Amino acid sequence: MATHLVWLRHDLRINDNLALHAACRDANARVLALYIATPGQWRQHDMAPKQAAFIHQSLKLLQVSLAERGIPLHYHQCDNFSDSVKALSDFCQQHDVDYLFYNYQYEINERQRDALAEKTLDARSVICQGFDDSLLLPPGSVRTGSNGMYKVFTPFSKAFVRRLQQGLPECVPAPKPRQGAPLQVGAPIPEFNYPAETFDADLFHPGEQAALQRLRHFSQQPITRYHSERDKPAVDSTSRLSVYLATGVLSPRQCLHRVLREHPDALEQGSALNWLNELIWREFYRNLMVAYPALCKHQPFIHWTKNVRWQKNETHFNAWKTGKTGYPIVDAAMRQMNQLGWMHNRLRMITASFLVKDLLIDWRDGERYFMQRLIDGDFAANNGGWQWAASTGTDAAPYFRIFNPTTQGERFDKQGDFIRCWLPELSAVPDSAIHQPQAWAKKNHKRLDYPEPIVEHKLARIKTLEAFEHARSAPEAAREEL
């Protein structure tokens, strides 16, 4: 009897799991699953404690689901990726594993780990098979007419949709219970040797069944309002599926098929297409990460932006992190993230723009802080979003496009409902003054327990433009991109 091992990482589900499905094809094989925690590596990659707690809870639920199908989930903990390869090899030897099945990860450290694992297991005569599981289409499968990687999102999205219209990626079912295999829950999964923070389980209920329920709910009525309401942070108009996609509790194929079931024309038009475009942004950033591995090494895509002279101002950086900049929409957004481990997408753009374009602080500092706080932290999406806001990445906002934080607040939270939710010290400020409360307080001789703006936007904008223009005119700025 052959022994098949499924090496689980960010694919914590039994439905539409390509590696798990392949491992279970042989009805006569003994199937095992293994999860290896690497807290030391997580620290290097700035995993948020809330995300670690969410993964731990989802992993425990997955262990039960696998056990019901006669597949025991084993657990091991070691420090880093190199140690995890040795642990994997030792496990294969101990359990006489013949075949290893796993789903690809695309970050550079993860790809190096997997290459080492295949080389190590090949020496032990273990046959390895990997799968493009976390994407709708394998990286590089949508290319330009000259066979290059798209560097602008809109043409990539149009080409991607055309590919989907020609044929949808398959969703594979959960494995059936293994005949003759006893129900084996296995040893309880211990706490990770990693900082943990509680998360709001009402907003982000762990586990696969919760993810599927959330997907079904959003795909029915809320998605029809997505286009008109998605930029309003006071309205619950986004899917909040990002944490499930980031940790692999849900696959993008499941999202696509469910949306098309409810809205058959979703690839042609309408609000559902707007939401599917968010999935395609996710694909775009992963394709870029594979095509340009230097993105994983904190390098800007646009070469000349390396010359920008960023400011080192810990006072300003700490004010931004703690939501005390004196700009209400920025501060409310940062406090939301610090408490929930999640931030509305429009607010991610506003806060990132403020850090880079108003405070002239290196985008990599903000990128890292987001990863340390976000329950849905995902390297490719986070890096892509920050480089977009910082005007350093492919298809980024032009460096001279700088968000005005006050007008952004007025546009997307006009009455200040979101601001008051997170800044209770502004609860008495009227709607008409909520975005510039200090001026209202001075005029009406009120005292506010809220700071003055730490920079003046107009002057900060001029300073930033000068910094970018100086960087672009530097002699070493000739090469435009990675």
XYZ file of C-alpha atoms in Angstrom:
482
model
C 0.000 0.000 0.000
C 1.436 3.388 -1.014
C 1.556 6.216 1.510
C 0.612 9.689 0.298
C 1.491 12.805 2.303
C -0.202 16.196 1.867
C 2.045 19.021 3.065
C -0.322 21.801 4.126
C 0.682 25.451 4.264
C -1.656 28.305 3.271
C -4.315 25.894 1.989
C -6.303 25.080 5.111
C -9.394 23.534 3.526
C -10.720 20.228 2.247
C -12.826 21.625 -0.626
C -11.078 22.557 -3.862
C -7.649 21.720 -2.487
C -5.715 20.469 -5.506
C -2.938 18.750 -3.557
C -5.359 17.011 -1.205
C -7.580 15.967 -4.099
C -4.634 14.440 -5.985
C -3.395 12.610 -2.898
C -6.792 10.969 -2.458
C -7.259 9.796 -6.059
C -5.841 6.364 -5.276
C -8.539 4.761 -3.141
C -6.068 2.202 -1.854
C -3.414 4.626 -0.665
C -2.895 5.601 2.942
C -3.232 9.401 3.112
C -1.605 11.552 5.782
C -1.485 15.328 6.214
C 1.243 17.406 7.837
C 1.418 21.029 8.935
C 4.782 22.468 9.990
C 4.719 25.746 11.910
C 7.826 27.936 11.549
C 7.567 30.772 14.095
C 11.080 32.047 13.460
C 10.323 32.453 9.779
C 7.005 34.102 10.595
C 8.877 36.712 12.657
C 11.169 37.430 9.714
C 8.106 37.820 7.502
C 6.270 40.012 10.048
C 3.201 37.805 10.368
C 0.515 39.555 12.410
C -0.266 37.880 15.736
C -3.958 38.045 14.830
C -3.279 36.104 11.639
C -1.310 33.499 13.587
C -4.268 33.076 15.954
C -6.678 32.802 13.019
C -4.506 30.142 11.356
C -4.303 28.195 14.605
C -8.079 28.137 15.045
C -8.660 27.210 11.388
C -6.036 24.475 11.607
C -7.821 22.868 14.558
C -11.094 22.833 12.616
C -9.338 21.409 9.569
C -7.905 18.605 11.678
C -11.444 17.513 12.570
C -12.659 17.720 8.963
C -9.765 15.586 7.752
C -10.250 13.073 10.556
C -13.862 12.553 9.472
C -12.439 11.394 6.138
C -9.887 9.069 7.691
C -6.949 11.431 7.124
C -4.920 12.229 10.248
C -3.385 15.701 10.398
C 0.029 15.677 12.049
C 1.684 18.780 13.436
C 5.297 19.789 13.883
C 6.902 23.036 14.956
C 10.410 24.235 14.196
C 12.125 27.572 13.780
C 12.549 28.276 10.081
C 12.105 26.966 6.547
C 15.430 25.113 6.490
C 14.469 23.259 9.650
C 11.048 22.519 8.172
C 12.618 20.681 5.229
C 14.520 18.425 7.633
C 11.345 17.861 9.654
C 9.474 16.978 6.464
C 12.198 14.559 5.369
C 12.290 12.893 8.782
C 8.498 12.542 8.758
C 8.574 10.907 5.331
C 11.185 8.432 6.519
C 9.331 7.670 9.746
C 6.003 7.039 7.960
C 7.377 5.363 4.808
C 5.956 8.089 2.548
C 6.054 7.312 -1.172
C 4.460 10.461 -2.632
C 4.364 14.074 -1.454
C 1.613 16.433 -2.635
C 1.732 20.170 -1.985
C 0.413 23.461 -3.308
C 2.878 26.058 -4.547
C 3.681 29.274 -2.746
C 5.264 32.003 -4.839
C 7.316 34.179 -2.506
C 11.071 33.755 -2.990
C 11.854 32.171 0.404
C 8.971 29.751 0.000
C 10.093 28.764 -3.504
C 13.641 28.155 -2.275
C 12.292 26.016 0.568
C 10.197 23.938 -1.815
C 13.111 23.442 -4.210
C 15.246 22.220 -1.301
C 12.431 19.941 -0.136
C 12.073 18.321 -3.565
C 15.842 17.820 -3.829
C 16.020 16.321 -0.328
C 13.052 14.003 -0.840
C 14.228 12.947 -4.289
C 17.311 11.545 -2.579
C 14.937 9.476 -0.415
C 13.000 8.291 -3.501
C 9.889 10.241 -2.495
C 8.013 11.456 -5.580
C 6.878 15.092 -5.246
C 4.012 16.770 -7.054
C 3.123 20.462 -6.742
C 0.040 22.389 -7.846
C -0.920 25.958 -8.748
C -3.703 26.022 -6.205
C -3.888 29.553 -4.818
C -4.581 31.235 -8.169
C -7.298 31.099 -10.792
C -4.688 30.577 -13.522
C -1.025 29.535 -13.181
C 1.496 32.398 -13.120
C 2.586 33.456 -16.584
C -0.401 31.919 -18.365
C -1.769 35.354 -19.321
C 0.849 37.225 -21.313
C 1.141 40.088 -23.770
C 1.188 39.641 -27.536
C 4.998 39.714 -27.389
C 4.934 36.965 -24.727
C 5.904 39.302 -21.923
C 4.427 39.967 -18.504
C 1.752 42.626 -18.345
C 2.938 45.624 -16.343
C -0.338 47.540 -16.408
C -3.406 46.143 -14.715
C -6.211 47.118 -17.107
C -4.915 45.210 -20.182
C -3.953 42.307 -17.894
C -7.487 42.232 -16.486
C -9.091 42.289 -19.933
C -6.848 39.471 -21.186
C -7.480 37.530 -17.980
C -11.257 37.797 -18.342
C -11.009 36.639 -21.967
C -9.148 33.547 -20.780
C -11.822 32.822 -18.203
C -14.536 33.246 -20.815
C -12.826 30.569 -22.905
C -12.867 28.091 -20.047
C -13.181 28.221 -16.269
C -10.695 26.590 -13.897
C -12.179 23.505 -12.275
C -13.250 23.309 -8.648
C -12.458 19.883 -7.219
C -14.597 18.304 -4.502
C -13.596 17.437 -0.975
C -12.235 13.907 -0.620
C -14.633 11.143 0.313
C -14.051 9.231 3.536
C -11.242 6.727 3.103
C -12.653 3.204 3.172
C -11.252 1.178 6.026
C -9.445 4.177 7.530
C -10.405 4.821 11.159
C -11.432 8.250 12.380
C -8.105 9.678 13.517
C -8.201 13.134 14.993
C -4.578 12.904 16.027
C -2.821 14.715 18.844
C -4.299 18.115 19.692
C -2.506 20.954 17.949
C -0.554 22.907 20.586
C -0.331 26.667 20.741
C 2.153 28.182 18.328
C 5.399 29.444 19.820
C 4.438 32.845 18.481
C 2.688 35.934 19.851
C -1.080 35.600 19.590
C -3.758 38.265 19.709
C -7.451 37.649 19.969
C -9.469 38.598 16.909
C -13.124 39.425 16.398
C -14.624 36.036 15.542
C -17.928 37.669 14.595
C -16.151 39.482 11.764
C -13.637 36.753 10.930
C -15.049 33.441 12.042
C -12.312 30.828 11.553
C -12.622 27.714 9.460
C -13.825 26.573 6.083
C -17.537 26.392 6.788
C -17.585 30.000 7.951
C -15.710 31.047 4.804
C -18.184 29.266 2.545
C -21.133 30.757 4.409
C -19.678 34.254 4.077
C -19.039 33.688 0.356
C -22.620 32.484 -0.238
C -24.058 35.468 1.621
C -21.932 38.066 -0.164
C -22.502 36.555 -3.615
C -26.247 36.954 -3.362
C -27.339 40.523 -2.588
C -24.353 42.451 -1.117
C -22.285 41.988 -4.271
C -24.921 43.856 -6.306
C -24.199 46.968 -4.221
C -20.449 46.535 -4.277
C -19.699 48.973 -7.101
C -21.734 51.818 -5.626
C -20.813 51.327 -1.961
C -17.365 49.725 -1.867
C -15.528 53.010 -1.148
C -17.672 53.930 1.874
C -15.948 52.678 5.042
C -19.017 53.285 7.218
C -21.012 50.788 5.139
C -20.518 47.006 5.360
C -20.185 46.663 1.598
C -17.001 44.636 1.111
C -16.804 40.860 1.160
C -14.363 40.464 4.073
C -13.152 37.278 2.381
C -9.548 38.446 2.234
C -8.468 36.641 5.401
C -9.815 33.343 4.046
C -8.012 33.819 0.734
C -4.773 34.918 2.421
C -4.649 31.803 4.605
C -6.066 29.410 2.022
C -9.233 28.610 3.945
C -10.993 29.542 0.700
C -9.787 29.291 -2.895
C -10.245 31.947 -5.602
C -11.860 29.283 -7.804
C -14.584 28.802 -5.220
C -15.194 32.552 -5.261
C -15.395 32.659 -9.046
C -17.771 29.715 -9.379
C -20.060 30.879 -6.578
C -20.346 34.393 -8.048
C -21.069 32.998 -11.507
C -23.708 30.694 -10.060
C -25.534 33.685 -8.597
C -24.704 36.090 -11.459
C -24.104 34.221 -14.736
C -23.117 37.434 -16.564
C -20.466 38.393 -13.984
C -17.652 38.075 -16.522
C -19.435 40.453 -18.861
C -20.771 43.363 -16.825
C -22.206 44.636 -13.589
C -21.210 45.030 -9.968
C -20.191 41.382 -9.705
C -17.552 41.974 -12.375
C -16.206 44.863 -10.299
C -15.722 42.504 -7.397
C -14.180 39.765 -9.566
C -11.716 42.416 -10.697
C -10.443 42.462 -7.117
C -9.591 38.776 -7.480
C -7.792 39.632 -10.705
C -5.731 42.302 -8.902
C -4.674 39.483 -6.589
C -3.620 37.422 -9.609
C -1.782 40.410 -11.114
C 0.375 40.974 -8.051
C 1.270 37.274 -7.804
C 2.203 37.153 -11.461
C 4.477 40.149 -10.916
C 6.070 38.531 -7.876
C 6.939 35.420 -9.885
C 8.182 37.413 -12.889
C 10.213 39.847 -10.774
C 11.534 38.068 -7.636
C 13.349 41.243 -6.547
C 9.946 42.485 -5.367
C 10.322 39.959 -2.531
C 13.558 41.687 -1.555
C 11.942 45.047 -0.826
C 13.005 46.540 -4.148
C 10.883 49.141 -5.962
C 9.761 48.179 -9.432
C 10.573 51.622 -10.865
C 14.345 51.835 -10.591
C 14.769 55.596 -10.204
C 12.555 55.699 -7.114
C 15.468 54.126 -5.221
C 16.880 57.651 -5.221
C 14.025 59.194 -3.247
C 15.397 60.646 -0.018
C 12.939 59.381 2.552
C 12.548 61.100 5.897
C 13.459 59.329 9.125
C 11.013 60.871 11.569
C 10.014 58.525 14.375
C 7.632 61.076 15.876
C 5.656 61.315 12.656
C 5.807 57.558 12.078
C 4.500 56.812 15.560
C 1.717 59.366 15.145
C 0.692 57.614 11.931
C 0.826 54.154 13.521
C -1.250 55.149 16.539
C -3.817 57.270 14.689
C -2.749 60.662 16.037
C -1.857 62.613 12.887
C -4.584 65.226 13.231
C -6.249 64.046 10.008
C -9.481 62.293 11.090
C -9.906 59.836 8.186
C -6.280 58.696 8.503
C -6.463 58.337 12.273
C -9.790 56.488 12.255
C -8.460 54.059 9.667
C -5.278 53.322 11.600
C -7.202 52.764 14.831
C -9.530 50.396 12.996
C -6.564 48.333 11.826
C -4.849 48.362 15.202
C -7.970 47.047 16.915
C -9.467 44.706 14.298
C -6.407 43.701 12.303
C -8.300 44.778 9.197
C -8.816 47.986 7.257
C -11.236 48.985 4.523
C -9.520 48.969 1.113
C -10.139 52.654 0.318
C -8.613 53.514 3.672
C -5.530 51.408 2.944
C -4.884 53.672 -0.035
C -5.506 56.857 1.948
C -3.290 55.900 4.892
C -0.506 54.630 2.635
C -0.584 57.791 0.569
C -0.440 59.897 3.718
C 2.627 58.103 5.077
C 4.550 58.299 1.806
C 3.323 61.506 0.186
C 2.555 63.703 3.219
C 5.184 62.445 5.663
C 7.709 61.310 3.025
C 8.419 58.158 5.042
C 9.711 55.088 3.209
C 6.863 52.933 1.906
C 8.671 49.817 3.167
C 8.173 50.981 6.758
C 4.435 51.183 6.164
C 4.381 47.902 4.259
C 6.012 46.155 7.199
C 3.692 47.730 9.770
C 0.636 46.622 7.806
C 1.921 43.041 7.702
C 2.504 43.146 11.450
C -1.094 44.189 12.093
C -3.330 42.764 9.339
C -5.209 39.526 9.920
C -5.468 39.250 6.127
C -1.808 40.109 5.522
C -0.676 38.782 2.154
C 2.778 39.665 0.884
C 2.027 40.082 -2.823
C -1.137 42.138 -2.320
C 0.368 44.233 0.462
C 3.552 44.932 -1.483
C 1.595 45.710 -4.636
C -0.725 48.077 -2.813
C 2.072 49.943 -1.088
C 4.123 50.293 -4.258
C 0.999 51.572 -6.012
C 0.440 54.218 -3.355
C 4.141 55.132 -3.223
C 4.402 55.477 -7.032
C 7.302 53.008 -7.017
C 5.598 49.987 -8.565
C 4.266 48.761 -11.863
C 0.991 50.432 -12.839
C 1.408 52.699 -9.821
C -0.276 56.020 -9.256
C 1.886 58.714 -10.910
C 4.179 60.292 -8.328
C 2.466 63.669 -8.814
C -0.939 62.170 -7.906
C -1.153 62.809 -4.188
C -4.279 62.180 -2.135
C -5.514 65.098 -0.071
C -6.518 63.359 3.202
C -9.124 65.983 4.029
C -10.942 65.835 0.694
C -10.679 62.026 0.704
C -12.494 62.010 4.024
C -15.117 64.459 2.765
C -15.703 62.342 -0.317
C -15.974 58.889 1.237
C -17.170 59.601 4.805
C -19.076 62.813 4.255
C -21.055 62.848 7.515
C -18.160 61.387 9.481
C -19.992 58.226 10.577
C -16.857 56.099 10.242
C -14.663 58.741 11.857
C -16.869 59.035 14.936
C -16.920 55.261 15.316
C -13.146 55.199 15.814
C -12.479 58.706 17.147
C -14.962 59.149 20.007
C -13.168 62.345 21.029
C -14.754 63.936 17.949
C -18.305 62.806 18.744
C -19.509 66.351 19.469
C -18.099 67.838 16.260
C -20.861 68.583 13.709
C -20.931 66.918 10.308
C -19.877 70.080 8.518
C -16.654 70.303 10.545
C -15.772 66.649 11.134
C -12.916 66.621 8.627
C -11.273 69.763 10.029
C -12.294 69.652 13.694
C -9.479 71.877 14.965
C -10.741 74.868 12.964
C -14.249 74.330 14.352
C -12.918 74.061 17.891
C -10.955 77.314 17.608
C -13.872 79.178 16.073
C -16.276 78.008 18.772
C -13.809 78.166 21.658
C -14.027 74.430 22.254
C -11.351 72.155 23.625
C -10.717 68.897 21.781
C -8.660 66.012 23.009
C -7.372 65.597 19.480
C -4.058 66.703 17.944
C -3.398 69.435 15.432
C -2.300 68.150 11.994
C 1.325 67.049 12.219
C 2.007 68.444 8.721
C 0.288 70.917 6.459
C -0.825 69.011 3.392
C -0.122 71.723 0.815
C 3.455 72.227 1.992
C 4.018 68.477 2.362
C 2.838 67.947 -1.195
C 5.356 70.450 -2.545
C 8.166 68.823 -0.559
C 7.238 65.373 -1.860
C 7.062 66.495 -5.470
C 10.506 68.049 -5.126
C 11.896 64.822 -3.631
C 10.507 62.686 -6.453
C 11.571 65.121 -9.165
C 15.096 65.259 -7.739
C 15.211 61.437 -7.631
C 14.058 61.142 -11.224
C 16.643 63.616 -12.505
C 19.565 61.895 -10.761
C 22.191 60.493 -13.182
C 21.697 56.923 -11.952
C 17.935 57.081 -12.676
C 18.293 56.068 -16.343
C 17.011 52.525 -15.843
C 13.270 52.726 -15.367
C 12.309 49.402 -13.815
C 13.398 46.031 -12.428
